[in-house]
Amino acid sequence: TVSGTIAHNIIGQDPQLGALVDNSGVTKTHALLNTSPARDRIPYNTNTCGQVTTDQRGIARPQPTGGQCDIGAYEVQPGTIVIAVVGTNGNDTFNFTSSIPGYSAFPVNILYGSGSVTFSNISPGSYTVTQSVLPSGWVFTSVACVDSDSGTTVAGQIATIDLDSGQTVTCTYTNTPSTTFVDVPTSYWAWSWIERIYNAGITSGCTSSPRQYCPDTAVTRAQMSVFL
């Protein structure tokens, strides 16, 4: 029984603990669930937070360093989210929106077909990441996430990430270049530039059925003046 109004105690609330299991360390512990009110509750240099430097498992306390300690024997470890983009033979910038604190919108730049961003020290919880409208010349193919406990789900271009204590979840978005002209495959050295000037309305190519660009055809001074 706890009586009185001792600072930082929580009375009358469900502590939201996990089962008594092996969470590493020499004894079993009850993990604090993602919504536990016992998380980040004790200010640094108060009630041994900062003096007792590990939890019952030997995990550094508090996390992050200099922050507030969790109540009890279990200190929740921040996790890591990695968002990767793969795009065949491409260099471009892909934009995302998310519920990750401080990153409601962020870009991922790919160079020679791949790129990624890493978010560290993220509190365990559920987060959504959505690929926004794609740059011109790209088509969304798939998204796959690597999650050790398979709690993360995907639907279309949205990943709902279930980040647990100390976990790293990686989600990879794959996008494929679209081809506007039948005679300019994605492997052609000037493909990305040709797609850009088409999408900018500068030229529609040399024929319309089938649509061709005729990349090796000479351009007259008169045609160049129209383009300019």
Short mmCIF file of C-alpha atoms in Angstrom, two decimals:
data_model
loop_
_atom_site.label_atom_id
_atom_site.label_comp_id
_atom_site.label_asym_id
_atom_site.label_seq_id
_atom_site.Cartn_x
_atom_site.Cartn_y
_atom_site.Cartn_z
CA THR A 1 0.00 0.00 0.00
CA VAL A 2 1.29 3.44 -0.94
CA SER A 3 -0.13 6.39 0.99
CA GLY A 4 0.39 10.11 0.76
CA THR A 5 1.42 12.20 -2.24
CA ILE A 6 5.10 11.28 -2.56
CA ALA A 7 6.57 13.08 -5.60
CA HIS A 8 6.67 11.07 -8.83
CA ASN A 9 4.63 8.16 -7.47
CA ILE A 10 1.70 7.13 -9.67
CA ILE A 11 -1.39 6.00 -7.79
CA GLY A 12 -4.61 4.56 -9.18
CA GLN A 13 -3.39 3.85 -12.71
CA ASP A 14 -2.63 0.64 -14.57
CA PRO A 15 1.19 0.49 -14.91
CA GLN A 16 0.76 -1.43 -18.20
CA LEU A 17 3.43 -4.04 -17.70
CA GLY A 18 4.41 -6.90 -19.94
CA ALA A 19 4.52 -10.48 -18.69
CA LEU A 20 7.31 -11.61 -16.35
CA VAL A 21 9.78 -12.95 -18.90
CA ASP A 22 13.46 -13.01 -19.79
CA ASN A 23 14.13 -9.51 -21.14
CA SER A 24 17.92 -10.14 -20.75
CA GLY A 25 19.82 -9.85 -17.50
CA VAL A 26 20.12 -12.35 -14.64
CA THR A 27 16.45 -12.22 -13.60
CA LYS A 28 13.11 -12.04 -15.34
CA THR A 29 11.49 -8.61 -15.55
CA HIS A 30 8.20 -6.95 -16.46
CA ALA A 31 8.78 -4.72 -19.48
CA LEU A 32 7.04 -1.36 -19.56
CA LEU A 33 4.59 -1.35 -22.47
CA ASN A 34 4.65 1.49 -25.01
CA THR A 35 1.86 3.40 -23.24
CA SER A 36 2.97 2.77 -19.65
CA PRO A 37 2.68 5.87 -17.40
CA ALA A 38 5.87 4.73 -15.64
CA ARG A 39 8.04 5.71 -18.60
CA ASP A 40 10.23 8.85 -18.41
CA ARG A 41 8.74 9.72 -15.04
CA ILE A 42 11.66 10.56 -12.70
CA PRO A 43 13.62 13.77 -13.40
CA TYR A 44 17.38 13.47 -13.72
CA ASN A 45 19.25 13.76 -10.38
CA THR A 46 16.03 13.01 -8.47
CA ASN A 47 15.27 9.81 -6.52
CA THR A 48 18.46 8.05 -7.71
CA CYS A 49 17.92 8.88 -11.40
CA GLY A 50 21.48 9.65 -12.44
CA GLN A 51 23.00 7.94 -9.41
CA VAL A 52 21.76 4.40 -10.06
CA THR A 53 23.09 4.12 -13.59
CA THR A 54 21.65 0.77 -14.73
CA ASP A 55 18.34 -1.01 -14.45
CA GLN A 56 17.87 -4.55 -13.12
CA ARG A 57 19.04 -5.99 -16.44
CA GLY A 58 22.22 -3.90 -16.59
CA ILE A 59 20.79 -1.55 -19.23
CA ALA A 60 22.06 2.06 -18.92
CA ARG A 61 19.69 4.35 -17.02
CA PRO A 62 18.26 6.81 -18.00
CA GLN A 63 17.68 6.52 -21.72
CA PRO A 64 18.45 8.70 -23.51
CA THR A 65 21.43 9.90 -21.46
CA GLY A 66 20.52 12.87 -19.29
CA GLY A 67 16.79 12.30 -19.76
CA GLN A 68 14.17 11.15 -17.28
CA CYS A 69 14.27 7.67 -15.74
CA ASP A 70 11.52 5.08 -15.94
CA ILE A 71 9.99 3.90 -12.65
CA GLY A 72 10.91 0.38 -11.59
CA ALA A 73 13.35 -2.30 -12.62
CA TYR A 74 13.06 -1.86 -16.37
CA GLU A 75 14.46 1.07 -18.36
CA VAL A 76 12.94 1.30 -21.83
CA GLN A 77 15.54 1.54 -24.60
CA PRO A 78 14.90 3.88 -27.57
CA GLY A 79 14.63 2.22 -30.95
CA THR A 80 15.75 2.99 -34.50
CA ILE A 81 13.71 3.39 -37.68
CA VAL A 82 15.41 3.12 -41.08
CA ILE A 83 13.56 4.21 -44.23
CA ALA A 84 15.29 3.06 -47.42
CA VAL A 85 14.39 3.70 -51.07
CA VAL A 86 15.43 1.60 -54.04
CA GLY A 87 14.97 2.91 -57.58
CA THR A 88 16.36 1.07 -60.60
CA ASN A 89 19.10 3.03 -62.39
CA GLY A 90 17.90 6.27 -60.88
CA ASN A 91 19.00 9.41 -59.04
CA ASP A 92 16.16 11.38 -57.50
CA THR A 93 14.49 12.67 -54.32
CA PHE A 94 11.51 10.88 -52.77
CA ASN A 95 9.36 12.61 -50.17
CA PHE A 96 7.67 11.07 -47.15
CA THR A 97 5.27 12.06 -44.39
CA SER A 98 5.28 10.41 -40.97
CA SER A 99 4.12 10.49 -37.37
CA ILE A 100 7.72 10.22 -36.11
CA PRO A 101 8.12 13.15 -33.67
CA GLY A 102 9.96 16.02 -35.36
CA TYR A 103 9.80 14.43 -38.81
CA SER A 104 6.29 15.08 -40.15
CA ALA A 105 7.91 15.35 -43.60
CA PHE A 106 11.33 14.27 -44.81
CA PRO A 107 13.16 13.45 -48.09
CA VAL A 108 15.15 10.39 -49.07
CA ASN A 109 17.72 10.99 -51.80
CA ILE A 110 18.74 8.06 -53.96
CA LEU A 111 22.03 8.00 -55.84
CA TYR A 112 22.72 5.26 -58.37
CA GLY A 113 19.61 3.40 -57.32
CA SER A 114 19.46 3.51 -53.51
CA GLY A 115 19.41 5.74 -50.44
CA SER A 116 18.17 5.79 -46.85
CA VAL A 117 17.62 7.88 -43.74
CA THR A 118 17.98 6.68 -40.13
CA PHE A 119 16.01 7.95 -37.14
CA SER A 120 17.70 7.13 -33.83
CA ASN A 121 16.61 7.47 -30.19
CA ILE A 122 12.94 7.00 -31.08
CA SER A 123 10.66 6.07 -28.19
CA PRO A 124 8.96 2.70 -28.60
CA GLY A 125 5.48 3.01 -30.05
CA SER A 126 3.46 2.86 -33.24
CA TYR A 127 4.43 5.17 -36.12
CA THR A 128 3.20 5.57 -39.68
CA VAL A 129 5.41 6.42 -42.66
CA THR A 130 3.87 7.25 -46.03
CA GLN A 131 5.58 7.79 -49.37
CA SER A 132 4.17 10.99 -50.88
CA VAL A 133 3.52 11.78 -54.56
CA LEU A 134 6.40 10.32 -56.55
CA PRO A 135 8.74 12.41 -58.70
CA SER A 136 7.97 12.47 -62.39
CA GLY A 137 9.02 9.31 -64.18
CA TRP A 138 8.56 6.87 -61.27
CA VAL A 139 6.02 4.20 -60.39
CA PHE A 140 5.61 2.71 -56.88
CA THR A 141 6.32 -1.03 -56.78
CA SER A 142 6.30 -2.23 -53.17
CA VAL A 143 7.30 -1.64 -49.56
CA ALA A 144 8.69 -4.31 -47.25
CA CYS A 145 9.62 -3.96 -43.57
CA VAL A 146 12.02 -6.03 -41.47
CA ASP A 147 10.71 -6.29 -37.89
CA SER A 148 12.02 -8.98 -35.55
CA ASP A 149 8.61 -9.61 -33.99
CA SER A 150 6.59 -9.05 -37.21
CA GLY A 151 4.49 -6.33 -35.58
CA THR A 152 4.92 -3.89 -38.48
CA THR A 153 2.33 -3.89 -41.27
CA VAL A 154 2.14 -2.31 -44.73
CA ALA A 155 -0.80 -1.19 -46.86
CA GLY A 156 -0.13 0.43 -50.20
CA GLN A 157 2.55 3.09 -49.64
CA ILE A 158 1.89 3.27 -45.88
CA ALA A 159 4.02 1.42 -43.32
CA THR A 160 2.66 1.18 -39.76
CA ILE A 161 5.78 0.56 -37.72
CA ASP A 162 5.58 -1.23 -34.35
CA LEU A 163 8.80 -0.13 -32.65
CA ASP A 164 9.70 -2.02 -29.49
CA SER A 165 12.32 -1.23 -26.84
CA GLY A 166 15.83 -1.28 -28.30
CA GLN A 167 14.57 -2.51 -31.67
CA THR A 168 15.54 -1.49 -35.19
CA VAL A 169 12.85 -1.63 -37.88
CA THR A 170 13.83 -1.12 -41.52
CA CYS A 171 11.28 -0.38 -44.25
CA THR A 172 12.39 -0.42 -47.88
CA TYR A 173 10.34 1.29 -50.58
CA THR A 174 10.96 0.07 -54.12
CA ASN A 175 10.09 2.33 -57.06
CA THR A 176 10.48 1.63 -60.76
CA PRO A 177 11.21 4.17 -63.51
CA SER A 178 8.41 4.66 -65.99
CA THR A 179 9.26 4.90 -69.70
CA THR A 180 7.47 7.53 -71.79
CA PHE A 181 9.17 6.80 -75.12
CA VAL A 182 9.48 3.32 -76.62
CA ASP A 183 12.94 4.14 -77.97
CA VAL A 184 14.32 5.44 -74.65
CA PRO A 185 14.59 2.56 -72.14
CA THR A 186 15.48 3.25 -68.51
CA SER A 187 19.00 1.97 -69.24
CA TYR A 188 19.61 4.73 -71.80
CA TRP A 189 22.23 7.18 -70.48
CA ALA A 190 19.99 10.27 -70.92
CA TRP A 191 16.71 8.62 -69.81
CA SER A 192 16.17 10.74 -66.66
CA TRP A 193 16.85 14.03 -68.49
CA ILE A 194 14.55 13.10 -71.39
CA GLU A 195 11.75 12.20 -68.97
CA ARG A 196 12.18 15.55 -67.22
CA ILE A 197 11.93 17.70 -70.34
CA TYR A 198 8.88 15.71 -71.47
CA ASN A 199 7.16 16.20 -68.11
CA ALA A 200 8.06 19.89 -68.21
CA GLY A 201 6.20 20.20 -71.55
CA ILE A 202 9.29 21.15 -73.56
CA THR A 203 8.91 18.39 -76.14
CA SER A 204 6.52 15.53 -76.84
CA GLY A 205 9.00 13.58 -78.96
CA CYS A 206 9.26 12.91 -82.69
CA THR A 207 6.29 10.56 -83.23
CA SER A 208 3.06 9.93 -81.31
CA SER A 209 2.03 6.39 -82.34
CA PRO A 210 4.09 4.80 -81.01
CA ARG A 211 5.52 7.65 -78.95
CA GLN A 212 9.20 8.00 -79.78
CA TYR A 213 11.83 10.54 -78.82
CA CYS A 214 14.37 9.85 -81.59
CA PRO A 215 17.29 10.59 -79.25
CA ASP A 216 19.93 10.42 -82.00
CA THR A 217 18.13 12.65 -84.50
CA ALA A 218 19.73 16.04 -85.22
CA VAL A 219 17.88 19.17 -84.07
CA THR A 220 17.78 22.23 -86.34
CA ARG A 221 18.38 25.78 -85.14
CA ALA A 222 14.69 26.51 -85.79
CA GLN A 223 13.56 23.57 -83.63
CA MET A 224 15.95 24.65 -80.88
CA SER A 225 14.44 28.14 -80.86
CA VAL A 226 10.99 26.61 -80.29
CA PHE A 227 12.30 24.49 -77.41
CA LEU A 228 13.93 27.53 -75.81
#
